[in-house]
Tab-separated table of C-alpha atoms in Angstrom:
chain	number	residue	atom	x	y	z
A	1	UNK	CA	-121.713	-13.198	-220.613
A	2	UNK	CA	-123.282	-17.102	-220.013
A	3	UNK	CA	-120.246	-19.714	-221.990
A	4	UNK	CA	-120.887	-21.263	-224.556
A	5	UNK	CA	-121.019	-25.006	-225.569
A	6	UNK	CA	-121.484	-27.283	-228.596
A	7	UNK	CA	-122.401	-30.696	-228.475
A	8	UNK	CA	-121.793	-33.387	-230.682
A	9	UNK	CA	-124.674	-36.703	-229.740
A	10	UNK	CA	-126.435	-34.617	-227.246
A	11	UNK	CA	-129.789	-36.838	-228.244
A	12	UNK	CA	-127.671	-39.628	-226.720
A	13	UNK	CA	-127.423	-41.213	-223.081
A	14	UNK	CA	-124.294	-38.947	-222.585
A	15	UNK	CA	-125.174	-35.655	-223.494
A	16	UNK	CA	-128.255	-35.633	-222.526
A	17	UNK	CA	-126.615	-35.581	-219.034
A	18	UNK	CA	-123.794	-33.209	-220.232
A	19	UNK	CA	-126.470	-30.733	-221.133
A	20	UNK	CA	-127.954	-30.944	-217.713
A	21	UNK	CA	-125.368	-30.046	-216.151
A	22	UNK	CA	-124.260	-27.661	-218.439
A	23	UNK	CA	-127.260	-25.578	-218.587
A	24	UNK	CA	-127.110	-26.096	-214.452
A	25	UNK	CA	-123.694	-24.462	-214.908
A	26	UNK	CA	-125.504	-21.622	-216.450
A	27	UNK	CA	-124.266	-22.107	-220.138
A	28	UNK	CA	-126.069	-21.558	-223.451
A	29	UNK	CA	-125.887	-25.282	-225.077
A	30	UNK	CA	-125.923	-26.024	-228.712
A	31	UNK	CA	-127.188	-29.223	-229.339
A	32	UNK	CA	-125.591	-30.662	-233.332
A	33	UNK	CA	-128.092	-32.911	-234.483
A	34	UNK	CA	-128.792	-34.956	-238.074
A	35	UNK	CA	-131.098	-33.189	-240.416
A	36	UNK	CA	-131.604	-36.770	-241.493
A	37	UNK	CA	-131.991	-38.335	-237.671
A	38	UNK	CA	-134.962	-40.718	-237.297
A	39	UNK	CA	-133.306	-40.753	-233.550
A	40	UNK	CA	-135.499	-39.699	-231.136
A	41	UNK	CA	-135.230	-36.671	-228.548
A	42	UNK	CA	-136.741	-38.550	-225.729
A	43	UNK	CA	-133.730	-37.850	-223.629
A	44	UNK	CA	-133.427	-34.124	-223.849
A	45	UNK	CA	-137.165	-33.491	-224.068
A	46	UNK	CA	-137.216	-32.430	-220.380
A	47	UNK	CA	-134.624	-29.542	-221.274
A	48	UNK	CA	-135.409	-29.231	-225.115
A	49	UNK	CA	-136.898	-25.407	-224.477
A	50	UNK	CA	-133.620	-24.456	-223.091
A	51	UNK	CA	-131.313	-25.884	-225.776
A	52	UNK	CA	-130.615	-24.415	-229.210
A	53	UNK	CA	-130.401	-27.131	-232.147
A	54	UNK	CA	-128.180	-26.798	-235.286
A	55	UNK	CA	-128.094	-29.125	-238.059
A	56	UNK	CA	-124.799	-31.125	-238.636
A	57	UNK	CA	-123.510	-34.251	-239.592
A	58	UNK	CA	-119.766	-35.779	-238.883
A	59	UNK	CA	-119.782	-36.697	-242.076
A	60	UNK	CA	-120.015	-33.478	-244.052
A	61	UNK	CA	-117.143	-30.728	-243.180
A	62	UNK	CA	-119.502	-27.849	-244.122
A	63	UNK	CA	-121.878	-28.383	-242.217
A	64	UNK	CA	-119.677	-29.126	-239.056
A	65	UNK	CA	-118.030	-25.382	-240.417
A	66	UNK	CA	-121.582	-23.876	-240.457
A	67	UNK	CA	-122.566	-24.996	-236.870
A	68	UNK	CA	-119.322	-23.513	-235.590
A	69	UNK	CA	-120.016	-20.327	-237.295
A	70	UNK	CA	-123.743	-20.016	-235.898
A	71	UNK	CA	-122.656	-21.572	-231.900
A	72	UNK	CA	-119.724	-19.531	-231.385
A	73	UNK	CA	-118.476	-21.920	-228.790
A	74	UNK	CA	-116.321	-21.884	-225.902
A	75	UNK	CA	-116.143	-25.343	-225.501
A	76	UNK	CA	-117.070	-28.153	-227.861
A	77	UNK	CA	-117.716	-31.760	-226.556
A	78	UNK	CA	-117.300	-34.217	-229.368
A	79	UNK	CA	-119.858	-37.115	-228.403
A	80	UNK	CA	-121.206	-38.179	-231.219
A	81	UNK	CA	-120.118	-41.910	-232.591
A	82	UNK	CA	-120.916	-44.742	-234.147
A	83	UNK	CA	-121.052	-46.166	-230.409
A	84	UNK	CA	-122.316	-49.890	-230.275
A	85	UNK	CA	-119.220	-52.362	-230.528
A	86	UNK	CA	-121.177	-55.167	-232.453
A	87	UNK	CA	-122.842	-53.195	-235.031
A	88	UNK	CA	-118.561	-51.829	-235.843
A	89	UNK	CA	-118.114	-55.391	-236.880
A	90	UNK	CA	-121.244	-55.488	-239.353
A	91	UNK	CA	-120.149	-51.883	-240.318
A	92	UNK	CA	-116.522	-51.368	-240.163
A	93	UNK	CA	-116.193	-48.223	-242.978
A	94	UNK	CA	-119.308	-46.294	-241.682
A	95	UNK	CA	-117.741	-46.793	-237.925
A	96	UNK	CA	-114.699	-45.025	-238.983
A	97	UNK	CA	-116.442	-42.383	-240.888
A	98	UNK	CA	-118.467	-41.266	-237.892
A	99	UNK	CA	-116.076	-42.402	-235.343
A	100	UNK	CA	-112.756	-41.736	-236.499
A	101	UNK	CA	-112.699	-39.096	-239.616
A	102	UNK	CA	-115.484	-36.999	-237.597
A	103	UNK	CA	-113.538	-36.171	-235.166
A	104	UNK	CA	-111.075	-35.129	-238.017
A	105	UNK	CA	-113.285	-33.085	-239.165
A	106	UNK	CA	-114.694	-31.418	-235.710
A	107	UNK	CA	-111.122	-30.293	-234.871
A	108	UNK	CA	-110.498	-29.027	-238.821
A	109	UNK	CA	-113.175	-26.831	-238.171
A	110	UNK	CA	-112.387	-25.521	-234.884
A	111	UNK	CA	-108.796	-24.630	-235.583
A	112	UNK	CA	-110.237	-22.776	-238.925
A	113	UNK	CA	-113.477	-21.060	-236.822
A	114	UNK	CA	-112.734	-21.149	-233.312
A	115	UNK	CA	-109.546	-22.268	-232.420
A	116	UNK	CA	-109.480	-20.609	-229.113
A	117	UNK	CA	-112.202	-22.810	-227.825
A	118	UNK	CA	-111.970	-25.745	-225.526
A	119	UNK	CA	-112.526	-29.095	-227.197
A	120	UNK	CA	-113.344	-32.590	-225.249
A	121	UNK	CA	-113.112	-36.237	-227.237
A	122	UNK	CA	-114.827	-38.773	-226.057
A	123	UNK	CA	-112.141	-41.509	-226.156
A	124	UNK	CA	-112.941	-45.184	-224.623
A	125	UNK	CA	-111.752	-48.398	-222.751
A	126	UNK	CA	-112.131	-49.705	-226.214
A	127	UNK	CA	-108.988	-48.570	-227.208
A	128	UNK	CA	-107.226	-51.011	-224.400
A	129	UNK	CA	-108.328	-54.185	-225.768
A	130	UNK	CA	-106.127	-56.726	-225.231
A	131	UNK	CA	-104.350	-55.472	-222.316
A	132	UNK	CA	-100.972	-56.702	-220.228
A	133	UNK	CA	-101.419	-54.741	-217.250
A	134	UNK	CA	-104.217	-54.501	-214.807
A	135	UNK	CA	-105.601	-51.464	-214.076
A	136	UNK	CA	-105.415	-49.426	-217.564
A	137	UNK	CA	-104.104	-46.162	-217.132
A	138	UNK	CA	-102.778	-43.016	-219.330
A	139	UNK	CA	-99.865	-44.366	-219.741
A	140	UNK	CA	-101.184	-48.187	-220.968
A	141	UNK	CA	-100.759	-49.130	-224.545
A	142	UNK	CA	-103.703	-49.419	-226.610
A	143	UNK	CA	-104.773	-52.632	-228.606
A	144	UNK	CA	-108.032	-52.339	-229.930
A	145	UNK	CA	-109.731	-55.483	-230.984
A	146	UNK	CA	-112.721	-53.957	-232.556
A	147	UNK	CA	-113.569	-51.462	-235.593
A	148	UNK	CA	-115.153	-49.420	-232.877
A	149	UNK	CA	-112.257	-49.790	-230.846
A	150	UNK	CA	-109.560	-48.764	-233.479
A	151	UNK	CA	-111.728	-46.184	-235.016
A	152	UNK	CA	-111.740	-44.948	-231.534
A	153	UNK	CA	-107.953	-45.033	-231.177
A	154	UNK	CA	-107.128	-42.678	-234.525
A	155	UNK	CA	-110.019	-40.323	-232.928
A	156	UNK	CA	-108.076	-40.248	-229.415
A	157	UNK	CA	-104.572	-39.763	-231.941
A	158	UNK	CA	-105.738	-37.405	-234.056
A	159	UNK	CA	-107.270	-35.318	-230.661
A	160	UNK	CA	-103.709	-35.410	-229.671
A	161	UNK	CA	-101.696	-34.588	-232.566
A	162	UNK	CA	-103.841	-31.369	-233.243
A	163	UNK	CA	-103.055	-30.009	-229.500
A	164	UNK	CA	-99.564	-30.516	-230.167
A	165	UNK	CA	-99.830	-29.477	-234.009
A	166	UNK	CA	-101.835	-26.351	-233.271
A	167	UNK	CA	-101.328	-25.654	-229.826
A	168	UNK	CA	-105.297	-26.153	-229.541
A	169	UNK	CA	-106.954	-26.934	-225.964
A	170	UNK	CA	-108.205	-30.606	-226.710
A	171	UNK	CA	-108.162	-33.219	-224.135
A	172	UNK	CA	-109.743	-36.936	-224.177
A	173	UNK	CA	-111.501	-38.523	-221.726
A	174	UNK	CA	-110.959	-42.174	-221.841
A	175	UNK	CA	-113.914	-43.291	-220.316
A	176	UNK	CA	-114.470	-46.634	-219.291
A	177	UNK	CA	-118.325	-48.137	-219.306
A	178	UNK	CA	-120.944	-46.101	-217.934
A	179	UNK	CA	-124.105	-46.453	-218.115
A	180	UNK	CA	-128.161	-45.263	-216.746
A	181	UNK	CA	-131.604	-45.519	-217.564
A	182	UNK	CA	-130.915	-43.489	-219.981
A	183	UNK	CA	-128.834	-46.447	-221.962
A	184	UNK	CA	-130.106	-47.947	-225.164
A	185	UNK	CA	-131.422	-51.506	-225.102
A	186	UNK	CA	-129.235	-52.596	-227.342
A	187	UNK	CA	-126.557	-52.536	-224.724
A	188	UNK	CA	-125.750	-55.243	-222.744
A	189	UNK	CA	-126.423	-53.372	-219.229
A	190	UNK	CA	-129.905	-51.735	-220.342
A	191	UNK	CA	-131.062	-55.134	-222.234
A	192	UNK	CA	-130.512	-57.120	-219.063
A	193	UNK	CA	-132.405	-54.267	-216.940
A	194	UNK	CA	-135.251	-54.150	-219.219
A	195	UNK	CA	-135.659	-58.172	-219.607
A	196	UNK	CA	-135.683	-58.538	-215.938
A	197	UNK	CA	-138.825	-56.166	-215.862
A	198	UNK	CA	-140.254	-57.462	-218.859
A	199	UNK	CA	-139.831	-61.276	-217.227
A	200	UNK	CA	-141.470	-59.698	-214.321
A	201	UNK	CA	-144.098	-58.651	-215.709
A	202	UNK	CA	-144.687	-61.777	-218.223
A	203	UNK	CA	-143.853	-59.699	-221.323
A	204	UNK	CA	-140.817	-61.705	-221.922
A	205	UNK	CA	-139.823	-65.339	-221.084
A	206	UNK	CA	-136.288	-65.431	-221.515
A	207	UNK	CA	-133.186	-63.800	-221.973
A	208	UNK	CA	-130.024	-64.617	-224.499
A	209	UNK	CA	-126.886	-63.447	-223.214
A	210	UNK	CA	-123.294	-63.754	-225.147
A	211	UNK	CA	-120.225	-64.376	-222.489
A	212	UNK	CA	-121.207	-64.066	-218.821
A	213	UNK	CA	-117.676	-64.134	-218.024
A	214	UNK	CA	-116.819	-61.092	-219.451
A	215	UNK	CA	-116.114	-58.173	-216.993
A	216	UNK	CA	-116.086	-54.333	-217.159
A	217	UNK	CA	-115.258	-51.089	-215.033
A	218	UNK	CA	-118.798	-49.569	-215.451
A	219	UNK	CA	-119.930	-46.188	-213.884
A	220	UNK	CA	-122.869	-44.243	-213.665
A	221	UNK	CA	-123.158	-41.881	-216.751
A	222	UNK	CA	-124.025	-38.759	-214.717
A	223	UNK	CA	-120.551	-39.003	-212.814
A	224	UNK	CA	-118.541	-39.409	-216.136
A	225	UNK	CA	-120.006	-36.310	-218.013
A	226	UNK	CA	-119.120	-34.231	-215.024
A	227	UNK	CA	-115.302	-35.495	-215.562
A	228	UNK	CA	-115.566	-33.991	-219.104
A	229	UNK	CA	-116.721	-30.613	-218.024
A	230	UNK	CA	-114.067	-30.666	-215.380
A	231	UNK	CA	-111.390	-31.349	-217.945
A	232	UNK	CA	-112.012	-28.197	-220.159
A	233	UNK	CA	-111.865	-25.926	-216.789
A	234	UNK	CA	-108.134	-26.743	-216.301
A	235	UNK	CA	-105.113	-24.316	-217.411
A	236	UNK	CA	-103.422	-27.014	-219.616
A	237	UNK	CA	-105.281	-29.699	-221.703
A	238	UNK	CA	-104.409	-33.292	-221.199
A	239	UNK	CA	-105.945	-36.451	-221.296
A	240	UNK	CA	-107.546	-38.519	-217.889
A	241	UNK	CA	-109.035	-42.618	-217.649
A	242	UNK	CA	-112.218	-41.967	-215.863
A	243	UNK	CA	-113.283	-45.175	-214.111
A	244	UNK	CA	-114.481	-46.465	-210.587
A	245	UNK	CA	-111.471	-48.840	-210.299
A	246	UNK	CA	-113.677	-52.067	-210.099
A	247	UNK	CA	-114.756	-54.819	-212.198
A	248	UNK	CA	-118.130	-56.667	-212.452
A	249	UNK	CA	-119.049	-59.719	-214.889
A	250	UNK	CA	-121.765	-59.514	-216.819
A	251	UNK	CA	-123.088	-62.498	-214.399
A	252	UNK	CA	-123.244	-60.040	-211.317
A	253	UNK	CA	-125.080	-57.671	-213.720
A	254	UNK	CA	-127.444	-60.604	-213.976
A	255	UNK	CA	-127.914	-61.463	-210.616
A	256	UNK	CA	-128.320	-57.859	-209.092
A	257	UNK	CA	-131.108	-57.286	-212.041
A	258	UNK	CA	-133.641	-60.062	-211.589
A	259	UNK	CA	-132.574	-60.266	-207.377
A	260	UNK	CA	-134.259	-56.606	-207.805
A	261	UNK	CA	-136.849	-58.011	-209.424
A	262	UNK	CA	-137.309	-60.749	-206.755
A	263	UNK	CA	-136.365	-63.679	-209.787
A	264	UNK	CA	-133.946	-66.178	-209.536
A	265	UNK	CA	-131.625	-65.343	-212.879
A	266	UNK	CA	-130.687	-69.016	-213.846
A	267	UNK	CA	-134.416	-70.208	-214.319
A	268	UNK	CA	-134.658	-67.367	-217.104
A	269	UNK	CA	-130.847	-66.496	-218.838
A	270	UNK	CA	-129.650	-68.519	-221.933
A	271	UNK	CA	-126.391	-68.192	-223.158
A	272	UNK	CA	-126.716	-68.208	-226.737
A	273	UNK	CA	-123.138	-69.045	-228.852
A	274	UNK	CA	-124.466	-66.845	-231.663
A	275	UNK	CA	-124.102	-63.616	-229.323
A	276	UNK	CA	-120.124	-64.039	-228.721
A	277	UNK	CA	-117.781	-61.520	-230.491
A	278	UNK	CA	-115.274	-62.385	-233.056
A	279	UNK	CA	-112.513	-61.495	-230.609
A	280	UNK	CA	-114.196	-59.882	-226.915
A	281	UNK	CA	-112.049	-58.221	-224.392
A	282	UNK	CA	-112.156	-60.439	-220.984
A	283	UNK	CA	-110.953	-57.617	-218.437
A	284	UNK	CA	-111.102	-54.097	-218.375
A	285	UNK	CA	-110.605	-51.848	-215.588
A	286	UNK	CA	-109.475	-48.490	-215.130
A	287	UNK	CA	-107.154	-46.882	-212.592
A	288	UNK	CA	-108.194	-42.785	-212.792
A	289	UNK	CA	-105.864	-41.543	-210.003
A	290	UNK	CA	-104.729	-38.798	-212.588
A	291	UNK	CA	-108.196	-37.710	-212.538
A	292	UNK	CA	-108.538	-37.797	-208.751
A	293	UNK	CA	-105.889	-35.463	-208.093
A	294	UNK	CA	-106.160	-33.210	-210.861
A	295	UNK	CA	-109.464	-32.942	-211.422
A	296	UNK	CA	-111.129	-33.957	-208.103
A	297	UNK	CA	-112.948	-36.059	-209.567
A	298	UNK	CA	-114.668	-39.053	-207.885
A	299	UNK	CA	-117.915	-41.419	-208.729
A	300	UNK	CA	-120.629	-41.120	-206.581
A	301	UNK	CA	-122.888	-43.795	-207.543
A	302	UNK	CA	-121.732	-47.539	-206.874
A	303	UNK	CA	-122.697	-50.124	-209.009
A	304	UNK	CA	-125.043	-51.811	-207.592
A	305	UNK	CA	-127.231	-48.866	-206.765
A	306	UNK	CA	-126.805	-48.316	-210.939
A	307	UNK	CA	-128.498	-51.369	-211.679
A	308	UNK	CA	-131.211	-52.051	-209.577
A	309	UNK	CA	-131.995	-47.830	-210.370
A	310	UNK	CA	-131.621	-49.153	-214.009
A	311	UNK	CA	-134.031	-52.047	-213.237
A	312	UNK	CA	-136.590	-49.388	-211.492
A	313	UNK	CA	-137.279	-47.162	-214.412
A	314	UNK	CA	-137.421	-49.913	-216.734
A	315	UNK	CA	-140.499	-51.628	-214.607
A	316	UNK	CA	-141.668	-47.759	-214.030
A	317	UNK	CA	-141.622	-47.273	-217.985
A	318	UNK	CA	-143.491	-50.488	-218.368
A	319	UNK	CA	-146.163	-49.597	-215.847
A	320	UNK	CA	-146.920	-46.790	-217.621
């Protein structure tokens, strides 16, 4: 009998890659989605015949309960978030509602409905913040310095305290940045990709950028999610950094973008003082030897290759 999974934000960048390769995997995959979602399936229209759609919302228990009760799941990946670090700032309370007290309220209704299934939280660099020690590891202490980042943190917590409250098989991955052409513009990454091919094609003239000094570990989405689905095959649960181990600025982001687009960045980036964050995080980057030799897990796709593939289906998408 074909496993069975339930995920949380499958309409999203990362599980609409989780469900490929679940359903490669040969599993029957549950997609939760909003009954009120304006979002759009773009992302898992390729697959949408093959998934199965229930109606949930992290913020109502019941209907988290009800999902359970109709998937039957063998493993649940807990995606869904309020995901985008600014907008945590503008909304603080609904960020920890989704991101924080959902996840609450995923594992309450596992351990009452299916406690003997596998659950995976998707945990964050985020919850780093202002670190001490270079590379961040298991073992690093966290110091948020966002809503997004501490509603993140009591998510990751509250994931822990339930597998050693109730004995329940829940791990977190604590993913550092990853991104794809799948990756919402409103993301630093995708909105640089997508104004280099918009400059290129005269759609755009410039582009406002916050601190181009800022660097991040960042991956290629389609490596991470396989780290999840490696996580819930283990024998004991426990929690893994996923990361490639090297740090770009968000000025080699820049460059690699419009040198794919044969542009020389500086005649068309503005950094704009409004764009800065009340309190930014200057280096991240993630050491996931754990993960290595545990898992045997390794990224495949470096990060230049990322962007200028990011930069390609951005021009492709405005060709057509």
């Amino acid at each position: 009998m074909n496993k069975r999974a339930l995920v949380t934000g499958i309409t999203g960048q990362d599980g609409s890659y989780l469900a490929e390769l679940l359903l490669e995997q040969g599993y029957e995959v549950y997609g939760l989605v909003r009954r009120s979602s304006t979002g759009s399936f773009e992302r898992i229209e390729h697959i949408l015949p093959h998934l199965k759609l229930v109606r949930g919302d992290l913020l109502d228990q019941t209907s988290i309960v009800r999902a359970m009760e109709d998937s039957r799941p063998d493993e649940i990946y807990n995606l869904a978030a309020q995901s985008f670090v600014p907008t945590s700032f503008q909304e603080p309370v609904l960020t920890a509602e989704f991101t924080a007290l959902g996840v609450t309220r995923m594992l309450e209704a596992m351990r009452h409905v299916c406690p003997d299934a596998r659950f995976y939280q998707a945990s964050s660099s985020e919850l780093f913040g202002e670190v001490k020690v270079w590379p961040q590891r298991e073992d690093t202490p966290f110091h948020p310095r966002s809503p997004y980042g501490v509603a993140k943190l009591y998510g990751h917590w509250i994931t822990v305290n339930y597998r050693e409250s109730y004995r329940l098989f829940a791990c977190c991955g604590i993913l550092f940045n990853h991104e794809s052409p799948r990756r919402g513009p409103e993301f630093v990454t995708r909105k640089v990709t997508l104004a280099a091919a918009r400059i290129k094609f005269r759609l755009q003239e410039r582009l406002k950028l916050g601190n181009l000094d800022a660097q991040r570990d960042w991956g290629f989405a389609g490596d991470y999610v396989r780290a999840m689905w490696l996580m819930l095959q283990r024998e004991t649960p426990s929690d893994y950094v996923i990361s490639t181990g090297h740090q770009h600025s968000v000025r080699e982001l820049v460059e690699i973008a419009f040198d794919e687009v044969g542009l020389d960045w500086r005649a068309h980036v503005d950094v704009d003082a409004d764009l800065l964050r009340p309190a930014d995080i200057a280096r991240l980057v993630g050491d996931a030897s754990k993960a290595r030799a545990e898992l045997g897990w390794e990224p495949q796709v470096s990060f230049e290759a990322l962007v200028r593939s990011m930069v390609r289906a951005d021009l492709d998408r405005l060709k057509k």
